Amino acid sequence: MSQRPEDLIGQVEASSNVGRLAATIDRLRKEIQDAQLAAEGRALIELARGILVERLHCGPTHAARQLTALAEQAGLSQLELAADIINQTAQDRLSDAARDFLAQAGAGTRDADAPSVAVRLRIAESGVLFAADSQMVAESLLEHALAPLGATAVAVWAAGPDASLTLAGYAGFSAEEARRWRYVPPGVATPARRALVERRTVWFASLSEQGLPSIGQRQLSGGGRVTVPAGTGGRILGVLEIGWPHPLQPQPPQIHKQVDALAELCAHTLEAPADRRTAASDMAELIDLVDALPDPALVLSPQLDDGGRLIDFRIHHSNSRFADPAGRPRGSVTGALLLEAYPLAAGDSGLLEKIEHVHATGEPFRAEGMTLTALADQVPLTTLADISLTRHGDCILLIWRLQDEVVRLASLLQHAQRLGRIGGFEENTQTGEITWNSQLYELYGLTPADRPIPLEHLRERAHPDDATTIGRFLRTVLHHRHPGATAFRLQRDDGIIRHIRVVAEPVFDADGRMAAIRGAYQDISAQHWTEVALAATRDQLALSEQQVNERNRLTLQLQHAIMPPTRGPLEAFGLHIAVRYRPAEKGHLVGGDWYDTFILPSKQILLSVGDIAGHGIQAATGMVILRNALRGLAATGAGPAQLLTWLNLVAHHLTESVTATAVCGLYDPATRILRWARAGHLPPVLIRQNRAAELPTIDGIMLGAFSEADYAEEQIQLEQGDTLLMYTDGLIERRDHALQHSQAELLVIAEHPTATLDHRLDHLLTHCNSDTDDDTCLIGVQLH
C-alpha cells in the first residue's frame, strides 16, 4: 500500500532533525574536549608565561601577549608552544622523549601528531604532580600519555622494604582484579618483580608466552606488557606496568624514552613526604638496633651527586663490635665513603654491587665465606666473612662476621678430611667411650646410629691375610704404647673391600698413664689400584716412550735435512736474501713450517713460506711434498696465483688430509716488481724508509681445504733500500694476545734500525715474544 504525501514529508523532517541533533552533539563533545584540554593545559600555559617573564624581564601581561604572538607566528596553539618552551627550559627526560619523537618525524617537518607528544607528556606530568594519590596518577598516565600509544591498562606498584609489591594505583583494570592483586609477597615471580630485581625495563611481546602471572592476565590475554622500575637516587621505589590488548612488536627508541620518562614521574609520587619527615627518627632507631647487635655492623647511607645519581655509600655509623679487616680503629672508617675506606669492594668480591642491589630493590642478601679485601699501607689483606645486607628506609645495614682462626682451621680440617677420605677417632681407655667422626662411619659403611668398633677388634673387620700385620700394629700401640701405622683390607658388611691405612698414637695423662688412643683411617683404595695399574703398565710405557722418542728423532732429522736452522745469504740481481729457521724446542712438537728461495730459469726469483697444520711425522712429510711440488710447478713460468691454485690440488688430492697456509712471491729483477699471492697466510711486511707496514691483505683460502679454489694476485714496485719480510705465525703467536695485537707489535720491532739484513732477522727472532713453541720461518729480502 503506498504512503500518503504528508507522511513522506514528516519522515524527511524527522530525519533532518536527527541529523541536526547528531551534529550538535558532536560539536558539543568537541567543545567539551577542547575545554577539558584547555583546563588541563592552563597550568602549562601559565608556566610558559612565567618562563617568558624571567627570560624577557617583562611583566605577566606582556608575556601573555608574547606567547600569543609567538604561537601565531609558529602556526601552533598556545598549549603546544607552551609545551615546547617548557621542554627547552627543563631539559629533562620528558624533553628528551619529545625531542626524539620530533626527530623521528623528520627534520624540517612536523607531523600532525608530533606536537601532541610534548603536550601529552607535560599534561600527564601536571596530572601526576597535582594528583591526590597514586590512583589518580595511574588514571592520568593512562588517559594523557599511554592511551595514545595503544595501551589500555596501567598499574603502579609500590616496592616494600622487603622487596614485596603493593598495588598503589591502577587504571583499565576492574576493581575486583585490583583487589585480587592488592599485594604480591616477596619471591613471587611476576613481570613487575623482574623489573624490580633486574633493575631494568623489561618488554614482553606477549605476556601469555612468558608464563608469568600478573594483574589483568585474563582480560589482556596474549597482549604485550612492559614493566619499568621507578626510582630516584639509586633506589627503586616501585614499578610502572603497562598493558596492551594485542601482542607488541619491537618499539622504536623514542617510545622506550617516553615510557622511561613516565616511570620517573611515578617515582616522585611514590616517594612519600611522611617517610622523609620520619627519616631522622628512623635513623636513630636503626643506630640503636645496630649498637645492640652482637656482630660487627655498619650503617650505610646513599651518597648522591648533583644530578641525584647514586655514586657511593657513606659509612654513617659503626657499632662497638666493628672489626676492620685491616685492623683500623672505628674512627678512621666511620664517616668515610665506602669506596674510600674499602676501594676493593668494587672489585672481584662484588660487595658494592650487592649493596647497590639491596638498596635499589629491598631484596636482602646473605652469603657465607665471602671474600673481603682491605688495603693496609697499600698491601691487600684478604679475609673471609659471613655477610648480611638489609635495607632499612633509605639506609643499608651491613653485618659481617669475620671468621676467626679457630673456625677457619676447623673448617679447613673438615674439608681436608672429606677430600682425603680420612676418618678420625678417639678411644677413652678409662671409660671405653669411642668417638668417631662422620667420615669414619662412611668408610666402614655404617650409620651414626651403629656402635663404633674398638681398635682391638680390628682383626674381625680385616681380610684374614692381613691378621699378622694388624697384630703387629696393635702390639705397638696397645702394649708398647708407641705410635703405629699399618695398611690392611677392610671387609665391610655390604661386601665391599676397601684398602685402608690406619695410624694411631696413645695419649697420656699427667701421671703417665695411657688415657686415650687417637688416630685416623684413610681410604687408599684409589691409590692402591693406581699403583697396581702403574706397575702393570710401566714396562709398556717405557717401550712406548722409547718408540716415540725414536720417531721424533727421525722426524727431526728429516726436517733438519730439508730445512737447516740457518742458511747462507743469497745475493742475486741486486737482492740480498737472508733466511732463518727456528725449530720447536720440544721434539714432539716437530712442525711443518717451510721456506724456499731460488732462481728460476726465467731469472725470476721465487720467494715462499708455508705452514702445515699439525705436528709430527705427518706434518714433516706434508711439508716436503708441498715444498717440492711448488718448486716443480714454479718452473712452468706461471704466476703466484696460478701456482697456489695448482698447489691446492696437490694438497687436496695427493696428500693425506694435509691443510696448510702459504705465501708465494715472484720477483722480476728487470722491473723490480714483486707479484705475490697468499693462501690463508699472514701478509708480508714491507719496510720502507724505516717505516714498517703489512702489504694489503688479499683473498685466498688455505691449501687443501677445498678441491677447487681461486687465488687473487697483487704486485708491488720495490724501491732501492726496501726490505720485505715473509714469516710464519710461530714468530709472533701468543696464547694471551690476539693475533692482531701480535702483528702490531711485530711492526714496531721491525722498524728498529739495524746495520745489516742479517742483524734485522736476528733482532726479530730475539725480540718477538712468542710463546706457543711452534716452528718459525723467516725470509728477509733487501733491495740494494
XYZ file of C-alpha atoms in Angstrom, residues 260-608:
349
model
C 61.114 5.597 30.992
C 60.168 9.263 31.456
C 56.697 8.302 32.719
C 58.252 5.867 35.198
C 60.411 8.692 36.523
C 57.238 10.704 37.146
C 55.814 7.790 39.132
C 58.981 7.655 41.237
C 58.405 11.191 42.525
C 54.832 10.349 43.516
C 55.859 7.122 45.271
C 58.366 8.991 47.437
C 56.134 9.713 50.401
C 56.743 13.012 52.247
C 55.917 11.266 55.515
C 58.883 8.961 55.017
C 61.188 11.943 54.629
C 59.829 13.591 57.783
C 60.484 10.464 59.857
C 63.886 9.719 58.322
C 65.776 11.207 61.259
C 63.859 9.216 63.871
C 64.205 6.044 61.787
C 67.956 6.576 61.581
C 68.167 6.948 65.361
C 66.222 3.720 65.867
C 68.433 1.910 63.342
C 71.588 3.071 65.135
C 70.174 1.849 68.465
C 69.455 -1.513 66.835
C 72.969 -1.743 65.373
C 74.593 -0.944 68.724
C 72.667 -3.838 70.309
C 73.803 -6.398 67.728
C 76.390 -8.993 68.841
C 78.148 -8.878 65.435
C 80.157 -6.107 63.762
C 77.795 -3.889 61.772
C 77.824 -0.745 59.637
C 75.043 1.660 58.680
C 75.479 2.886 55.097
C 73.655 5.905 53.708
C 73.466 6.600 49.947
C 75.709 9.299 48.522
C 74.247 11.133 45.511
C 75.810 13.525 43.006
C 74.321 16.862 41.952
C 72.127 15.096 39.402
C 70.604 12.811 42.015
C 72.522 9.729 40.814
C 73.921 7.221 43.293
C 77.729 7.292 43.282
C 78.715 5.696 46.602
C 77.641 4.940 50.169
C 78.820 6.742 53.291
C 79.638 4.769 56.437
C 77.227 6.657 58.699
C 77.761 4.549 61.829
C 79.705 1.522 63.089
C 78.913 -0.318 66.306
C 81.338 -1.053 69.130
C 81.924 -4.616 67.888
C 83.054 -3.404 64.494
C 86.206 -5.235 63.341
C 88.081 -3.810 60.390
C 89.849 -6.442 58.214
C 92.905 -4.169 58.051
C 92.946 -3.584 61.828
C 91.984 0.114 61.641
C 90.052 1.727 64.513
C 86.357 2.641 64.151
C 87.092 6.366 63.987
C 89.172 6.055 60.801
C 86.345 4.297 58.980
C 83.164 5.910 60.313
C 82.141 8.907 58.213
C 84.200 7.875 55.195
C 82.811 6.843 51.837
C 82.678 3.099 51.345
C 84.997 3.148 48.307
C 87.446 5.369 50.186
C 87.617 3.008 53.149
C 87.365 -0.200 51.086
C 88.290 0.601 47.458
C 88.492 -3.090 46.557
C 84.781 -3.529 47.380
C 84.149 -2.572 43.760
C 86.390 -5.398 42.569
C 86.100 -9.157 42.324
C 84.251 -9.662 45.608
C 81.252 -7.765 44.226
C 80.366 -6.312 47.649
C 79.493 -2.872 46.247
C 77.314 -4.432 43.554
C 75.423 -6.439 46.187
C 74.908 -3.311 48.318
C 73.578 -1.369 45.324
C 71.167 -4.200 44.502
C 69.812 -4.363 48.060
C 69.478 -0.571 48.197
C 67.647 -0.474 44.862
C 65.281 -3.420 45.310
C 64.993 -4.015 49.064
C 65.775 -7.687 48.429
C 68.047 -8.866 51.297
C 71.355 -10.598 50.614
C 73.222 -13.143 52.732
C 76.367 -15.115 51.990
C 78.817 -17.276 53.919
C 82.551 -17.215 53.385
C 82.556 -14.108 51.192
C 85.980 -12.639 50.457
C 86.697 -9.192 51.888
C 89.858 -7.340 50.897
C 91.174 -4.233 52.635
C 94.309 -2.198 51.992
C 96.820 -1.697 54.790
C 99.620 0.596 53.610
C 98.700 -0.343 50.006
C 99.058 -4.046 50.844
C 95.862 -6.051 50.203
C 94.705 -8.093 53.203
C 92.105 -10.755 52.444
C 89.769 -12.409 54.917
C 86.562 -14.425 54.813
C 83.342 -13.206 56.371
C 79.659 -14.085 56.615
C 77.757 -11.156 55.104
C 74.207 -9.901 55.692
C 72.715 -6.913 53.828
C 69.262 -5.471 54.521
C 67.599 -2.171 53.652
C 66.024 -0.015 56.358
C 64.348 3.052 54.929
C 66.965 4.635 52.706
C 69.931 3.066 54.533
C 71.707 -0.277 54.309
C 72.569 -2.381 57.338
C 75.791 -4.307 56.647
C 76.639 -7.066 59.120
C 79.808 -9.065 58.719
C 81.155 -11.807 60.910
C 84.844 -12.302 60.255
C 85.817 -15.940 60.502
C 88.397 -16.298 63.293
C 91.395 -18.593 63.032
C 89.854 -21.413 65.075
C 86.721 -21.541 62.929
C 88.731 -21.364 59.729
C 91.104 -24.135 60.822
C 88.205 -26.339 61.902
C 86.502 -25.790 58.559
C 89.773 -26.433 56.744
C 90.314 -29.661 58.677
C 86.774 -30.812 57.941
C 87.191 -30.238 54.208
C 90.635 -31.863 54.228
C 89.223 -34.973 55.891
C 86.396 -35.125 53.366
C 88.651 -34.666 50.348
C 91.278 -37.071 51.668
C 88.627 -39.620 52.753
C 90.033 -39.564 56.284
C 88.036 -40.669 59.317
C 89.187 -39.710 62.804
C 88.597 -41.491 66.106
C 89.375 -41.316 69.826
C 89.030 -44.143 72.372
C 88.996 -43.399 76.083
C 90.901 -46.274 77.680
C 89.454 -45.479 81.116
C 85.726 -45.389 80.269
C 85.719 -47.317 76.987
C 83.912 -44.446 75.244
C 84.648 -44.284 71.499
C 84.167 -41.180 69.324
C 84.084 -41.322 65.529
C 83.588 -38.540 63.023
C 81.055 -38.867 60.202
C 83.706 -39.742 57.612
C 84.791 -42.816 59.575
C 81.223 -44.148 59.706
C 81.110 -43.728 55.936
C 84.396 -45.620 55.463
C 83.075 -48.586 57.486
C 79.715 -48.477 55.705
C 77.891 -47.819 58.980
C 75.407 -45.177 60.116
C 75.850 -42.839 63.097
C 73.250 -44.967 64.917
C 75.624 -48.005 64.835
C 78.137 -48.607 67.624
C 81.737 -47.688 66.792
C 84.165 -50.618 66.520
C 87.027 -50.692 69.092
C 90.564 -50.664 67.745
C 91.383 -54.022 69.351
C 88.569 -55.672 67.294
C 90.194 -54.546 64.042
C 91.087 -58.146 63.027
C 87.387 -59.058 62.864
C 86.823 -56.459 60.105
C 90.021 -57.125 58.147
C 90.925 -59.681 55.483
C 92.357 -62.850 57.090
C 95.638 -62.476 55.203
C 96.232 -59.152 56.978
C 95.882 -60.554 60.519
C 99.657 -60.676 61.098
C 100.304 -57.038 60.163
C 97.311 -55.894 62.221
C 98.534 -57.863 65.247
C 101.934 -56.206 64.993
C 100.244 -52.798 64.774
C 98.042 -53.420 67.847
C 101.002 -54.608 69.938
C 102.919 -51.449 69.065
C 100.059 -49.132 70.080
C 98.291 -51.006 72.936
C 101.168 -52.933 74.536
C 104.328 -50.970 73.775
C 102.384 -47.663 73.829
C 104.110 -46.216 70.789
C 102.594 -44.566 67.716
C 101.960 -47.042 64.930
C 100.601 -47.369 61.422
C 99.674 -50.135 59.000
C 97.674 -50.831 55.860
C 95.015 -53.531 55.534
C 91.937 -54.598 53.588
C 88.687 -53.637 55.316
C 85.799 -56.040 54.716
C 82.520 -54.154 55.108
C 79.131 -55.687 55.869
C 77.879 -54.729 52.405
C 80.585 -56.906 50.777
C 82.775 -54.001 49.627
C 86.503 -54.305 50.284
C 88.424 -51.076 50.840
C 92.179 -50.638 51.156
C 92.718 -48.676 54.389
C 95.681 -47.109 56.119
C 95.327 -46.609 59.876
C 97.547 -44.533 62.180
C 97.175 -44.274 65.963
C 99.023 -42.880 68.961
C 98.471 -43.176 72.741
C 97.591 -40.130 74.860
C 98.953 -39.976 78.428
C 97.661 -38.116 81.479
C 99.730 -36.142 83.980
C 100.672 -39.349 85.853
C 101.987 -41.059 82.748
C 99.044 -43.424 82.393
C 97.518 -44.050 78.975
C 94.252 -42.111 78.956
C 93.162 -42.448 75.334
C 94.104 -43.519 71.821
C 93.693 -41.116 68.957
C 94.084 -41.870 65.310
C 92.722 -41.797 61.816
C 91.714 -44.120 58.998
C 92.337 -43.163 55.366
C 90.809 -44.816 52.335
C 93.743 -45.516 49.985
C 91.850 -47.781 47.586
C 92.296 -45.434 44.648
C 95.995 -45.061 45.408
C 96.396 -48.838 45.739
C 94.769 -49.635 42.421
C 96.657 -46.811 40.769
C 99.929 -48.297 41.978
C 98.885 -51.703 40.677
C 97.964 -50.219 37.299
C 101.210 -48.256 37.153
C 103.259 -51.342 37.968
C 101.448 -53.356 35.286
C 101.974 -50.730 32.554
C 105.414 -49.385 33.495
C 107.251 -51.619 31.020
C 104.710 -50.866 28.289
C 105.061 -47.123 28.885
C 108.840 -47.363 28.793
C 108.665 -49.184 25.463
C 106.163 -46.687 24.065
C 108.309 -43.764 25.197
C 111.336 -45.281 23.503
C 109.379 -45.705 20.270
C 108.045 -42.125 20.420
C 111.500 -40.681 21.073
C 112.910 -42.628 18.158
C 110.119 -41.429 15.876
C 110.616 -37.802 16.947
C 114.355 -38.114 16.424
C 113.865 -39.394 12.881
C 111.286 -36.683 12.167
C 113.650 -34.000 13.413
C 116.494 -35.389 11.343
C 114.258 -35.371 8.270
C 113.229 -31.801 8.921
C 116.773 -30.570 9.535
C 117.964 -32.319 6.392
C 115.473 -30.339 4.325
C 115.240 -27.152 6.390
C 118.542 -26.356 8.140
C 118.124 -23.852 11.005
C 120.442 -21.367 9.247
C 121.438 -20.878 5.638
C 123.956 -18.670 3.990
C 122.767 -15.389 2.429
C 121.872 -15.255 -1.257
C 122.983 -12.375 -3.498
C 121.329 -12.118 -6.903
C 120.272 -9.333 -9.264
C 120.639 -6.602 -6.678
C 118.774 -8.556 -3.997
C 120.210 -9.606 -0.678
C 118.188 -12.564 0.675
C 118.592 -13.996 4.172
C 116.571 -16.749 5.851
C 116.134 -18.036 9.377
C 114.512 -21.224 10.554
C 113.897 -21.883 14.269
C 112.535 -25.366 15.051
C 110.269 -26.071 18.026
C 112.127 -26.517 21.307
C 110.197 -29.678 22.185
C 110.966 -32.652 19.977
C 107.387 -33.963 19.973
C 106.201 -30.638 18.503
C 108.148 -31.007 15.253
C 106.104 -28.999 12.780
C 105.680 -28.445 9.066
C 106.868 -24.869 8.504
C 108.901 -24.343 5.330
C 110.657 -21.612 3.378
C 112.167 -21.586 -0.080
C 114.134 -19.136 -2.200
C 115.744 -19.947 -5.548
C 116.309 -18.505 -9.019
C 114.018 -19.815 -11.769
C 115.154 -20.425 -15.348
C 113.306 -17.231 -16.289
C 115.724 -15.342 -13.995
C 112.809 -14.508 -11.686
C 113.296 -15.272 -8.008
C 110.793 -17.467 -6.131
C 110.123 -16.492 -2.508
C 107.800 -18.653 -0.425
